[in-house]
Tab-separated table of C-alpha atoms in Angstrom:
chain	number	residue	atom	x	y	z
A	27	THR	CA	-200.141	-4.582	56.558
A	28	SER	CA	-198.911	-2.547	59.516
A	29	LEU	CA	-198.366	0.628	57.452
A	30	LEU	CA	-201.604	0.437	56.125
A	31	LEU	CA	-202.458	0.383	59.655
A	32	MET	CA	-201.117	3.318	60.932
A	33	ALA	CA	-201.906	5.400	57.876
A	34	GLY	CA	-205.683	4.301	58.358
A	35	ILE	CA	-205.252	5.790	61.719
A	36	VAL	CA	-203.997	8.785	60.649
A	37	VAL	CA	-206.478	9.203	58.319
A	38	THR	CA	-209.368	8.652	60.539
A	39	VAL	CA	-208.352	10.801	63.062
A	40	GLY	CA	-207.994	13.350	60.252
A	41	LEU	CA	-211.404	13.120	59.482
A	42	CYS	CA	-212.424	12.711	63.054
A	43	ARG	CA	-210.458	16.473	63.863
A	44	ARG	CA	-212.247	18.437	60.881
A	45	LEU	CA	-215.570	17.058	61.901
A	46	THR	CA	-214.854	18.133	65.409
A	47	ARG	CA	-214.061	21.628	64.753
A	48	ARG	CA	-216.672	21.877	62.405
A	49	ARG	CA	-219.539	20.478	64.491
A	50	LEU	CA	-218.524	21.522	67.734
A	51	ARG	CA	-217.004	24.268	67.530
A	52	SER	CA	-219.264	26.644	69.645
A	53	HIS	CA	-218.791	24.068	72.569
A	54	GLN	CA	-214.756	24.949	73.544
A	55	ARG	CA	-213.974	23.051	75.815
A	56	LEU	CA	-215.196	20.015	74.159
A	57	CYS	CA	-214.009	20.791	71.644
A	58	THR	CA	-210.812	21.192	72.506
A	59	PHE	CA	-210.549	18.241	74.800
A	60	LEU	CA	-211.681	15.939	71.741
A	61	LEU	CA	-208.963	17.624	69.271
A	62	GLU	CA	-206.228	16.697	71.877
A	63	MET	CA	-207.690	13.614	72.222
A	64	PHE	CA	-207.370	12.799	68.785
A	65	SER	CA	-204.000	13.916	68.680
A	66	THR	CA	-202.532	11.861	71.050
A	67	PHE	CA	-204.445	8.735	70.257
A	68	GLN	CA	-203.026	8.903	66.748
A	69	ILE	CA	-199.343	9.521	68.188
A	70	CYS	CA	-199.801	6.791	71.028
A	71	ALA	CA	-201.400	4.315	68.250
A	72	CYS	CA	-199.028	4.462	65.412
A	73	THR	CA	-196.230	4.401	68.111
A	74	ASN	CA	-197.377	1.125	69.818
A	75	GLU	CA	-197.212	-0.120	66.050
A	76	LEU	CA	-193.866	1.129	65.531
A	77	CYS	CA	-192.511	-0.520	68.566
A	78	LEU	CA	-193.844	-3.905	67.167
A	79	LEU	CA	-191.718	-3.083	63.478
A	80	GLY	CA	-187.927	-2.174	65.768
A	81	ASN	CA	-187.161	-6.099	64.366
A	82	VAL	CA	-187.552	-5.918	61.116
A	83	GLU	CA	-184.251	-5.959	58.977
A	84	PRO	CA	-182.513	-4.045	58.157
A	85	LYS	CA	-181.786	-3.009	61.892
A	86	PRO	CA	-182.224	-0.362	63.147
A	87	HIS	CA	-182.118	1.717	59.787
A	88	THR	CA	-185.557	0.877	59.224
A	89	ALA	CA	-187.612	1.569	62.362
A	90	LEU	CA	-185.536	4.668	62.794
A	91	THR	CA	-186.425	6.018	58.967
A	92	LEU	CA	-189.940	5.110	59.850
A	93	THR	CA	-189.591	7.177	63.137
A	94	TYR	CA	-188.127	9.807	61.321
A	95	GLY	CA	-191.411	9.473	58.107
A	96	PHE	CA	-194.132	9.214	60.859
A	97	THR	CA	-193.053	11.891	63.067
A	98	VAL	CA	-193.167	14.108	60.035
A	99	LEU	CA	-196.696	12.995	58.985
A	100	HIS	CA	-197.808	13.358	62.698
A	101	GLY	CA	-196.134	17.265	62.703
A	102	LEU	CA	-197.785	17.974	59.348
A	103	THR	CA	-201.918	16.454	60.137
A	104	LEU	CA	-201.855	17.375	63.985
A	105	THR	CA	-200.958	21.115	63.940
A	106	GLY	CA	-202.329	22.998	67.108
A	107	SER	CA	-202.402	19.586	69.536
A	108	THR	CA	-199.127	19.190	71.997
A	109	CYS	CA	-199.948	15.707	72.646
A	110	ASN	CA	-197.369	15.554	75.550
A	111	PRO	CA	-198.165	16.839	78.688
A	112	CYS	CA	-194.780	18.342	79.486
A	113	GLY	CA	-195.526	20.497	76.207
A	114	THR	CA	-198.662	21.594	78.081
A	115	LEU	CA	-197.132	22.888	81.283
A	116	GLN	CA	-195.229	25.941	78.859
A	117	PRO	CA	-198.238	27.869	77.975
A	118	MET	CA	-199.759	27.132	81.495
A	119	ARG	CA	-196.520	28.650	83.241
A	120	GLY	CA	-196.321	31.340	80.855
A	121	GLY	CA	-199.924	32.400	80.940
A	122	GLY	CA	-201.313	31.741	77.592
A	123	MET	CA	-203.510	28.832	78.659
A	124	SER	CA	-205.825	28.397	81.858
A	125	VAL	CA	-205.205	25.981	84.491
A	126	LYS	CA	-208.861	24.218	83.427
A	127	THR	CA	-207.648	24.650	79.996
A	128	GLY	CA	-204.462	23.161	80.673
A	129	GLY	CA	-205.933	20.354	83.018
A	130	LEU	CA	-208.480	19.778	80.534
A	131	LYS	CA	-205.407	18.945	77.635
A	132	ILE	CA	-203.490	16.956	79.698
A	133	SER	CA	-206.759	14.690	81.073
A	134	ALA	CA	-207.605	14.068	77.356
A	135	GLN	CA	-204.031	13.029	76.747
A	136	PHE	CA	-203.709	10.516	79.163
A	137	VAL	CA	-207.245	9.472	78.284
A	138	ALA	CA	-205.984	8.576	74.443
A	139	ALA	CA	-203.046	6.886	75.700
A	140	VAL	CA	-205.446	4.291	77.368
A	141	LEU	CA	-208.097	4.241	74.192
A	142	ALA	CA	-204.797	3.824	71.855
A	143	ARG	CA	-203.851	0.845	73.768
A	144	VAL	CA	-206.634	-0.921	74.073
A	145	PHE	CA	-207.669	-0.293	70.313
A	146	MET	CA	-203.980	-1.941	69.580
A	147	HIS	CA	-204.439	-4.718	71.498
A	148	PHE	CA	-207.939	-5.713	69.638
A	149	ILE	CA	-205.877	-5.181	66.787
A	150	TRP	CA	-203.398	-7.561	67.845
A	151	SER	CA	-205.805	-9.965	68.986
A	152	LEU	CA	-206.839	-10.161	65.137
A	153	GLU	CA	-203.376	-11.014	63.971
A	154	MET	CA	-203.126	-9.005	60.437
A	155	ALA	CA	-199.626	-9.061	60.213
A	156	GLU	CA	-196.804	-11.055	61.152
A	157	PRO	CA	-195.438	-8.607	63.830
A	158	HIS	CA	-198.718	-9.065	65.926
A	159	PHE	CA	-198.285	-12.479	66.401
A	160	GLY	CA	-197.736	-13.474	70.228
A	161	ALA	CA	-198.264	-9.431	70.472
A	162	LEU	CA	-200.204	-9.751	73.620
A	163	SER	CA	-198.502	-12.504	75.493
A	164	GLN	CA	-195.048	-10.260	75.825
A	165	GLY	CA	-196.639	-8.239	79.314
A	166	CYS	CA	-194.253	-5.850	80.379
A	167	ILE	CA	-191.257	-5.757	77.408
A	168	ASN	CA	-189.244	-3.738	80.219
A	169	PRO	CA	-187.419	-0.359	77.853
A	170	MET	CA	-184.873	0.347	80.830
A	171	GLN	CA	-182.011	-1.246	79.923
A	172	THR	CA	-179.891	0.371	81.973
A	173	THR	CA	-180.061	1.492	85.870
A	174	GLU	CA	-182.632	3.510	87.350
A	175	THR	CA	-180.219	6.497	87.551
A	176	GLN	CA	-179.147	6.446	84.881
A	177	ALA	CA	-182.595	6.169	83.141
A	178	PHE	CA	-184.362	9.191	84.826
A	179	CYS	CA	-181.099	10.921	83.536
A	180	ILE	CA	-181.321	10.185	80.309
A	181	GLU	CA	-185.310	10.831	79.850
A	182	LEU	CA	-184.337	14.316	81.806
A	183	LEU	CA	-181.588	15.067	79.408
A	184	PHE	CA	-183.900	14.292	76.066
A	185	SER	CA	-186.621	16.162	77.378
A	186	VAL	CA	-184.739	19.222	78.446
A	187	VAL	CA	-182.752	18.854	74.880
A	188	PHE	CA	-185.939	18.183	73.033
A	189	GLN	CA	-188.013	20.895	74.867
A	190	LEU	CA	-185.189	23.199	74.186
A	191	THR	CA	-185.056	22.947	70.684
A	192	ILE	CA	-189.109	23.598	70.397
A	193	LEU	CA	-188.490	26.855	72.081
A	194	ARG	CA	-185.303	27.634	69.667
A	195	VAL	CA	-186.892	26.495	66.155
A	196	GLU	CA	-190.523	28.860	66.856
A	197	SER	CA	-189.710	30.889	64.583
A	198	VAL	CA	-188.585	28.853	62.129
A	199	ASN	CA	-190.723	28.222	58.897
A	200	PRO	CA	-193.001	25.560	59.839
A	201	LYS	CA	-192.711	23.254	56.397
A	202	TYR	CA	-188.716	23.087	57.501
A	203	LYS	CA	-189.907	22.736	61.333
A	204	VAL	CA	-191.570	19.536	61.139
A	205	HIS	CA	-188.343	18.004	59.682
A	206	LEU	CA	-186.131	20.055	61.912
A	207	ILE	CA	-188.199	18.289	64.987
A	208	ALA	CA	-188.592	15.048	63.240
A	209	LEU	CA	-184.620	14.621	62.874
A	210	LEU	CA	-183.935	15.530	66.450
A	211	ILE	CA	-186.564	12.599	67.674
A	212	THR	CA	-184.788	10.449	65.191
A	213	MET	CA	-181.696	11.185	66.794
A	214	LEU	CA	-182.640	10.920	70.042
A	215	VAL	CA	-184.314	7.321	69.466
A	216	TYR	CA	-181.046	6.230	67.793
A	217	ALA	CA	-179.350	7.529	71.135
A	218	GLY	CA	-180.755	6.452	73.716
A	219	GLY	CA	-183.956	3.760	72.382
A	220	ASN	CA	-182.650	0.668	73.716
A	221	LEU	CA	-181.509	1.929	77.218
A	222	THR	CA	-185.009	3.416	78.172
A	223	GLY	CA	-186.828	3.930	74.577
A	224	ALA	CA	-186.501	7.896	74.421
A	225	ILE	CA	-189.907	8.463	75.068
A	226	PHE	CA	-190.160	11.447	76.996
A	227	ASN	CA	-193.395	12.044	76.757
A	228	PRO	CA	-195.310	11.064	80.061
A	229	ALA	CA	-198.976	9.746	78.566
A	230	LEU	CA	-196.665	8.051	75.437
A	231	ALA	CA	-195.022	6.563	78.054
A	232	PHE	CA	-197.723	4.840	79.845
A	233	SER	CA	-199.600	3.683	76.193
A	234	LEU	CA	-196.692	1.986	75.686
A	235	HIS	CA	-195.822	0.277	78.631
A	236	ALA	CA	-199.202	0.232	80.934
A	237	ASP	CA	-198.166	-3.210	82.071
A	238	CYS	CA	-194.260	-2.267	83.863
A	239	PHE	CA	-196.068	0.788	85.537
A	240	TYR	CA	-198.551	-2.011	86.923
A	241	ASP	CA	-195.635	-3.980	87.857
A	242	LYS	CA	-192.923	-0.941	88.843
A	243	PHE	CA	-195.082	1.865	89.452
A	244	LEU	CA	-192.653	3.878	91.423
A	245	SER	CA	-189.682	3.177	89.127
A	246	TYR	CA	-191.457	3.786	85.681
A	247	SER	CA	-193.293	6.940	87.200
A	248	LEU	CA	-189.718	8.580	88.116
A	249	VAL	CA	-188.446	7.745	85.152
A	250	TYR	CA	-191.281	8.553	82.436
A	251	TRP	CA	-193.318	10.626	83.820
A	252	ILE	CA	-191.021	12.423	86.953
A	253	ALA	CA	-187.748	13.118	84.753
A	254	PRO	CA	-189.422	14.670	81.537
A	255	SER	CA	-191.791	16.954	83.840
A	256	LEU	CA	-188.667	17.970	85.881
A	257	GLY	CA	-186.920	19.108	82.581
A	258	LYS	CA	-189.682	20.607	81.201
A	259	PHE	CA	-189.414	23.212	84.256
A	260	LEU	CA	-185.742	23.285	84.162
A	261	ILE	CA	-186.308	24.922	80.636
A	262	LEU	CA	-189.165	27.395	82.084
A	263	TYR	CA	-186.708	28.327	85.067
A	264	ILE	CA	-183.771	29.032	82.852
A	265	PHE	CA	-185.876	30.733	80.008
């Protein structure tokens, strides 16, 4: 049921993106906003569901396999979208994107993060699958299983590694690149998922752990917003 749900989300988002391109091509800003919003919604909604499947046996093989598979699927279906505020900073800094367009995309990403969370909470309330039972009563599922300093360093390091890899594989054939990126993300999740969740995406972090941001805003904004953003700026400075 969970796999069918995520597949349905991917198909629906694909149809919405195609319809947006056809009908709103003349409205450039609105088209840009909606395409980025739909794409980020897909990633946030699917990842919310994947988090519930993290305890499915055998652990962690099932979760890692699903992470790899859906990362490849996202890469193949969401071409042209960054779905990560940190990824939007690079073309803004390099002059390839205006500040208005970059701000529009980042706004779309956070709007999608909220919409995905609301949508998934509605789906979980229907209790269509066993992992959904009791999902709404869990509140803040603290992803930080280490100190704030260590969590900050881990998210910073993972952001640097991820963004550096994105830059280095730009010239790789797209059909190979998507697998390289998926493999990297899976390896990072395996390495640090039990410590911080290995998110390195501010919008996705907010969608997954909004309750935790409400309870401990300073700690979570430092680890899941500032750390990955700082990692991106370090990469931009080095290059």
